[in-house]
Short mmCIF file of C-alpha atoms in Angstrom, two decimals:
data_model
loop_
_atom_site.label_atom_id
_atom_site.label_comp_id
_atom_site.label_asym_id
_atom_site.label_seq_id
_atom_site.Cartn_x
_atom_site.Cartn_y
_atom_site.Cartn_z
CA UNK A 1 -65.86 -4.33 45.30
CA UNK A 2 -65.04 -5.77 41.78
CA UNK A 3 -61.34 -5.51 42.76
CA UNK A 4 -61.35 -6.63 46.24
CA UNK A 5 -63.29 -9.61 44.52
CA UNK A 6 -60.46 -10.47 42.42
CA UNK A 7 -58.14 -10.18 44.48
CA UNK A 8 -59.65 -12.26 46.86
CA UNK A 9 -59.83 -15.01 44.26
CA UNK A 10 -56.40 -14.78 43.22
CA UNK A 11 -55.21 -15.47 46.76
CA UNK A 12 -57.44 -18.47 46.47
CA UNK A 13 -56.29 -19.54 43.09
CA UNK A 14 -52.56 -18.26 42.65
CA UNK A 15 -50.09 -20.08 44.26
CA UNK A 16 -48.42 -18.37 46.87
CA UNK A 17 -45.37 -17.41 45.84
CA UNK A 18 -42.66 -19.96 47.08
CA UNK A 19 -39.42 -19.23 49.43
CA UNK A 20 -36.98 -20.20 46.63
CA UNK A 21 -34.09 -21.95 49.08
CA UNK A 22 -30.94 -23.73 47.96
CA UNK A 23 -32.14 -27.11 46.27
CA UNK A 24 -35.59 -25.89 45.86
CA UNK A 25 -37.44 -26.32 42.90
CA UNK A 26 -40.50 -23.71 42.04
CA UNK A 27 -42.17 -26.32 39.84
CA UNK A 28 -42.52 -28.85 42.37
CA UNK A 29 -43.52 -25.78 44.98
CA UNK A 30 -46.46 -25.07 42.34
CA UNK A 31 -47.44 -28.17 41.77
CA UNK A 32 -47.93 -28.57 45.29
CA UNK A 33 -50.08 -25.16 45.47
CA UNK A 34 -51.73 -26.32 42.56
CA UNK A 35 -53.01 -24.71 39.15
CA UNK A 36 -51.81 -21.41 38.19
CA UNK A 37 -53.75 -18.81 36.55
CA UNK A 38 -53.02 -17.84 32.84
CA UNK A 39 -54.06 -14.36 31.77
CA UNK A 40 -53.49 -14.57 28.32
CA UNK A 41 -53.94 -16.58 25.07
CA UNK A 42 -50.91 -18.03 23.36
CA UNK A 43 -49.58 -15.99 20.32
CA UNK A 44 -46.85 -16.82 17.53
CA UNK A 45 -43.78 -15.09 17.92
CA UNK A 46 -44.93 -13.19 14.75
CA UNK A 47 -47.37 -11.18 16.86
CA UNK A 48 -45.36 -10.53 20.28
CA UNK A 49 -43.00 -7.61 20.92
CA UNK A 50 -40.11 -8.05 22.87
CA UNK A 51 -40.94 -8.58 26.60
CA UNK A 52 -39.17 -9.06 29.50
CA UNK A 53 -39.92 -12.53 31.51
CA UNK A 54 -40.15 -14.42 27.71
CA UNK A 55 -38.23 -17.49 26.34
CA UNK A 56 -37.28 -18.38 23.17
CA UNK A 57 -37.63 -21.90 21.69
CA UNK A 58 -35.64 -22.89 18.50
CA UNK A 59 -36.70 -26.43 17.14
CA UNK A 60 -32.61 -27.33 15.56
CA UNK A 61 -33.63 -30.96 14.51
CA UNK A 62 -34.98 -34.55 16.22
CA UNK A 63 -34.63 -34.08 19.99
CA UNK A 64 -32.63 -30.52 20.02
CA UNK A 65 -34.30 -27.31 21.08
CA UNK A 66 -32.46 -23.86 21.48
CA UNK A 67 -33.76 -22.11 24.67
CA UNK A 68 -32.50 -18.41 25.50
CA UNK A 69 -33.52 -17.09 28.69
CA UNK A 70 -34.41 -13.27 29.08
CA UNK A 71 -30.89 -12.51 30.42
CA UNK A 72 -29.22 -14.46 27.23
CA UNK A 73 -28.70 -18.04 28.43
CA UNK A 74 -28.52 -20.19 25.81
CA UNK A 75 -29.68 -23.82 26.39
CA UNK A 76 -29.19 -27.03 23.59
CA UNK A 77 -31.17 -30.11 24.63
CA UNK A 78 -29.78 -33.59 23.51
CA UNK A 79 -26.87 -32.27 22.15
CA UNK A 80 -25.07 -34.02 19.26
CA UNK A 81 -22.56 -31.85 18.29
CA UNK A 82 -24.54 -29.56 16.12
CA UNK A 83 -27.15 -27.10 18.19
CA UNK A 84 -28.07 -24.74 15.22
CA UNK A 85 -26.99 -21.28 14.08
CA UNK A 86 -25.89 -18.60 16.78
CA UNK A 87 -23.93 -18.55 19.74
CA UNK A 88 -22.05 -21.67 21.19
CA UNK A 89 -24.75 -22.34 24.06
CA UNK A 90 -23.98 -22.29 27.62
CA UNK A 91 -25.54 -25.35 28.40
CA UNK A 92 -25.90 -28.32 26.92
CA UNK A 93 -27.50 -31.51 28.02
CA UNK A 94 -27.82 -34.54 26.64
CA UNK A 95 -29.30 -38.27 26.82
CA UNK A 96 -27.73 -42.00 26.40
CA UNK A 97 -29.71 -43.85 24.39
CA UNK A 98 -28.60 -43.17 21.02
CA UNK A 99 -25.32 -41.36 19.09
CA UNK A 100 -28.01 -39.14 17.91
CA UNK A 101 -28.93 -37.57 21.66
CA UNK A 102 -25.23 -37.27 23.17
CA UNK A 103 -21.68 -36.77 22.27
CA UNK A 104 -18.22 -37.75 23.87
CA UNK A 105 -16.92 -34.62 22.20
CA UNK A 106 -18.96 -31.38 22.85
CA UNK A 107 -17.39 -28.18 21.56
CA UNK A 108 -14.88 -27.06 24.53
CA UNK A 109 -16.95 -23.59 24.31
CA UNK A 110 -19.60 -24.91 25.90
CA UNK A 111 -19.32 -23.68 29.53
CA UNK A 112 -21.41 -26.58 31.40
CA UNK A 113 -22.26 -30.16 29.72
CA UNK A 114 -24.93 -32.06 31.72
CA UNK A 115 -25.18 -35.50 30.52
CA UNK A 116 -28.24 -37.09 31.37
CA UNK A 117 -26.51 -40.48 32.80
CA UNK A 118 -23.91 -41.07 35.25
CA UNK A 119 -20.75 -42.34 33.73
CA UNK A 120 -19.57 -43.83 36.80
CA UNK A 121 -23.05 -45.71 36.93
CA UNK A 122 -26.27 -44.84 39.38
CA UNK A 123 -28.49 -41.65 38.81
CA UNK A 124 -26.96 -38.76 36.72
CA UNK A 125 -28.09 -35.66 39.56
CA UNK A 126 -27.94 -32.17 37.99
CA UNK A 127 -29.34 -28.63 39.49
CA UNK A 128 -27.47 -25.72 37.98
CA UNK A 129 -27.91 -22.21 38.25
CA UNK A 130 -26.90 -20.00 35.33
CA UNK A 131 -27.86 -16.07 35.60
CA UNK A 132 -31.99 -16.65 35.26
CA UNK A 133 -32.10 -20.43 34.02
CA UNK A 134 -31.94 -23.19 36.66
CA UNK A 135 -31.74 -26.53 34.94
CA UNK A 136 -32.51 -29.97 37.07
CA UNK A 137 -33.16 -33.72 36.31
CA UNK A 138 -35.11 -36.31 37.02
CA UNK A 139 -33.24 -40.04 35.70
CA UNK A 140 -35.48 -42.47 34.15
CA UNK A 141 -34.60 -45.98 32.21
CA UNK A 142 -33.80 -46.70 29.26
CA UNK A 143 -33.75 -49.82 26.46
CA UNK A 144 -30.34 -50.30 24.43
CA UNK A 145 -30.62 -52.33 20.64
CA UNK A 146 -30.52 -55.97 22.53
CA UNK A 147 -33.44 -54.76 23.96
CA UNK A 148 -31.85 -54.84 27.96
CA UNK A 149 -32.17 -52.22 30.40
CA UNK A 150 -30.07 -49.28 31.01
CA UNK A 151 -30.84 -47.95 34.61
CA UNK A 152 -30.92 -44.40 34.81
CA UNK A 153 -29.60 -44.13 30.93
CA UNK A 154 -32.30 -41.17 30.59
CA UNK A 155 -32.99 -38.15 32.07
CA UNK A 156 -36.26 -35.82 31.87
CA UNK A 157 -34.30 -32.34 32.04
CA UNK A 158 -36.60 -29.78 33.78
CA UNK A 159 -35.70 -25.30 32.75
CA UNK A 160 -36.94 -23.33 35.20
CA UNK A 161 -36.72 -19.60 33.62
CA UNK A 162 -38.82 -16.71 33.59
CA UNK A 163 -41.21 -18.45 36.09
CA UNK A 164 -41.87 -21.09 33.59
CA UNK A 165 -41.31 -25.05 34.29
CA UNK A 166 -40.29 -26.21 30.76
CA UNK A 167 -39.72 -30.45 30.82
CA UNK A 168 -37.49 -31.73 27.99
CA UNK A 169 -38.38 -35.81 27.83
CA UNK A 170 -35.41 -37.01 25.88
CA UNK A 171 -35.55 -40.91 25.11
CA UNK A 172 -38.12 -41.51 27.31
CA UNK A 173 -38.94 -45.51 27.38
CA UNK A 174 -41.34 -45.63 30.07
CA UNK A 175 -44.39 -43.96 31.90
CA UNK A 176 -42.58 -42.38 34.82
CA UNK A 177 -43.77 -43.52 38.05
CA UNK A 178 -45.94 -41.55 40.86
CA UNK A 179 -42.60 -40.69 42.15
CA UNK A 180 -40.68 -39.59 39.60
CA UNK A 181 -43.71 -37.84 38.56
CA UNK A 182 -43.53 -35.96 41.76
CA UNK A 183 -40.13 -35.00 41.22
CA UNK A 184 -41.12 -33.63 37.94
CA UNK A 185 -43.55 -31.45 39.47
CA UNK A 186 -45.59 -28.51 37.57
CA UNK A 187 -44.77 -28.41 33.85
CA UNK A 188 -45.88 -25.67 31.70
CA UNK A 189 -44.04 -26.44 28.61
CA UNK A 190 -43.65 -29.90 27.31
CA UNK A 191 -40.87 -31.52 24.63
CA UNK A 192 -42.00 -34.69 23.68
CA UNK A 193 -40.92 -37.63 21.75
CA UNK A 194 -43.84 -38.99 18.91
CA UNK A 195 -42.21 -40.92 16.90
CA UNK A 196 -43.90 -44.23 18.70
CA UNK A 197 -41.13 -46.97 18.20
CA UNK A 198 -38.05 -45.81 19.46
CA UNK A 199 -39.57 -44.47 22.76
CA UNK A 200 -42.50 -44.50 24.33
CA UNK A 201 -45.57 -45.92 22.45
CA UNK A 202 -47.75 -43.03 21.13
CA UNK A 203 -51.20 -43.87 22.86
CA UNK A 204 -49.26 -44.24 26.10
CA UNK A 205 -47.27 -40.56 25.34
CA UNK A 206 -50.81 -39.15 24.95
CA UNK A 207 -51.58 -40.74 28.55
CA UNK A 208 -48.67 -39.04 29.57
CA UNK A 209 -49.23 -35.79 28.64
CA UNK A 210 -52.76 -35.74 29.70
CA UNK A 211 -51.60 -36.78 33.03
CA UNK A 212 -49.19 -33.75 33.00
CA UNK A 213 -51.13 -31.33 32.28
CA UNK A 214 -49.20 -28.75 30.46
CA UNK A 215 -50.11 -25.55 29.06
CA UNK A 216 -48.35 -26.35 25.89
CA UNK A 217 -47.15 -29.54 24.61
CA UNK A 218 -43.82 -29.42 21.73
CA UNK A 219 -43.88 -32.68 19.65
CA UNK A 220 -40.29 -33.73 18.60
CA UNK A 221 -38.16 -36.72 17.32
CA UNK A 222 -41.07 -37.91 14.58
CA UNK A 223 -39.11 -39.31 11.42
CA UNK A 224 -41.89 -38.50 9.22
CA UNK A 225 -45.47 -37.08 9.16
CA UNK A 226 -47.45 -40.69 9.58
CA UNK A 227 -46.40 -40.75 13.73
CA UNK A 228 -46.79 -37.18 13.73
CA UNK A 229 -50.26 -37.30 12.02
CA UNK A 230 -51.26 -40.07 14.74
CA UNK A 231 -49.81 -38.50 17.30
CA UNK A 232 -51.99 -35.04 16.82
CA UNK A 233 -55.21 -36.64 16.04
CA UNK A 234 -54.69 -38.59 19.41
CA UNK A 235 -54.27 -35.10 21.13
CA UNK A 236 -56.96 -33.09 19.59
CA UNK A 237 -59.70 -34.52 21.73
CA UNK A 238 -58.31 -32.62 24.11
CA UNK A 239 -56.09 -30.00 23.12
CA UNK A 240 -55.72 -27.25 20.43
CA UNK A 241 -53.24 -28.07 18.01
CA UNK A 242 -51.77 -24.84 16.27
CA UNK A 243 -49.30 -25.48 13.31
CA UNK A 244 -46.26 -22.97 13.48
CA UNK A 245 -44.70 -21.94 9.79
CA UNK A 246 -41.29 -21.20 11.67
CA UNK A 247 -39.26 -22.90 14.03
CA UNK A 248 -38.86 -20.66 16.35
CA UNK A 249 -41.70 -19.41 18.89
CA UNK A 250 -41.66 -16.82 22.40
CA UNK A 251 -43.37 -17.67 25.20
CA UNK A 252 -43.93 -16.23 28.92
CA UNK A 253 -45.97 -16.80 31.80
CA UNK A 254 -48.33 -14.17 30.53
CA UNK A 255 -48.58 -16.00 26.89
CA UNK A 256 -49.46 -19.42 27.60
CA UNK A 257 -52.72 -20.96 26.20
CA UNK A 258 -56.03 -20.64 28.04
CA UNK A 259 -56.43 -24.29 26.53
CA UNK A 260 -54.36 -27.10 26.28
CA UNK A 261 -52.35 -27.10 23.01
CA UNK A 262 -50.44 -28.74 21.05
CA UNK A 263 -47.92 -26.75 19.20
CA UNK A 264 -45.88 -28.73 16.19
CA UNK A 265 -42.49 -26.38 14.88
CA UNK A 266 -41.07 -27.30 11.37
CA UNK A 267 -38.75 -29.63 11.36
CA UNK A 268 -38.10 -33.65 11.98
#
């Protein structure tokens, strides 16, 4: 009885799982099904063995994160020019708003570079598939120094790997709307921008995040520890925060948190 019971409830609570057809994204397929399951509480990459269906997260420096997906693919978000020790990455992607978020001269090694704008103006429109990684985006605004608009200077870069949603914010400026929210769709693992002057004002962030519900939310891009500081105490009404001693951390569909958390890596 006990397991016909469960799996009853699964069937209830599990999304079913979606028809993946050309163009079609699984996080906005849950989000429509609505909350998944998590099994398992979160652990530091100290404590995990190696497992197939996890992720690894590097935190290189201000908006740049390492990702390698179970079958190897290495990801750098905002690329610079520099995206830490290892392999050249196989993709890198990268946002307008600053030199510090994009380059005009990524190493040639670098099999795909997705910039986050559209040279040739409009929306920047990315969805690549690499082995087990499928990287999308969804364009959002940005302010330059003379404080005027940039349309479509930024783009929210979604990973979807290991049947995880991971959302990388970059340079974010403004709350995105309902619709761009939509496009967005189920995020498990959020990067996000704290430092409260350059982008998006830290009370609203903390709206944001709330709003998106994540499993696990990555601060980045904080200058010093006073935004930072702000930043967590803002979030720990609602969410765990856990402090990790390295930069690097694993996670997997089977890992997440059973509570929201905050997780802050070393570094600036």
């Amino acid at each position: 009885m006990r397991i016909l019971l469960l799996t009853a409830l699964a069937l209830i609570f599990w999304p079913a799982a979606p028809v993946m057809a050309n163009g079609t994204s699984k996080c906005i397929a849950y989000a429509e099904h609505g909350p998944r399951i998590v099994p398992a509480a979160f652990e530091p990459v100290q404590a995990q063995s190696p497992l197939v269906g996890v992720v690894e997260i590097e935190y290189v420096n201000h908006s740049t994160f390492r990702l390698r997906s179970p079958a190897g693919v290495i990801v750098a978000t905002d690329y610079a020019g520099y995206a830490g020790e290892g392999p050249v990455p196989d993709i890198a992607t990268m946002n307008h708003a600053h030199d510090s978020h994009y380059t005009d001269y990524p190493d040639p090694a670098i099999a795909h570079v997705l910039r986050g704008w559209n040279p040739l103006g409009g929306p920047a429109n990315h969805h690549l598939h690499v082995k087990d990684l499928m990287v999308r985006n969804v364009s959002t605004d940005i302010r330059s120094w003379s404080d005027t608009v940039e349309r479509d200077g930024n783009s929210i870069f979604i990973y979807e790997v290991a049947d995880l949603c991971i959302g990388h914010l970059g340079h974010l400026h403004h709350k995105p709307t309902p619709e761009q929210l939509g496009r967005i769709g189920r995020l498990d693992v959020v990067f996000a921008a704290v430092d409260g002057t350059y982008t998006l004002d830290i009370p609203t962030m903390i709206e944001l995040l709330k709003d998106l519900r994540a499993s696990l939310v990555i601060p980045m891009h904080f200058f010093g520890g006073s935004s930072l500081d702000l930043f967590v105490a803002g979030m720990a009404t609602d969410f765990v925060v856990r402090i990790n001693q390295e930069p690097i951390t694993t996670i997997s569909l089977s890992n997440l948190p059973r509570r929201p958390t905050v997780l802050v890596l070393p570094g600036y």
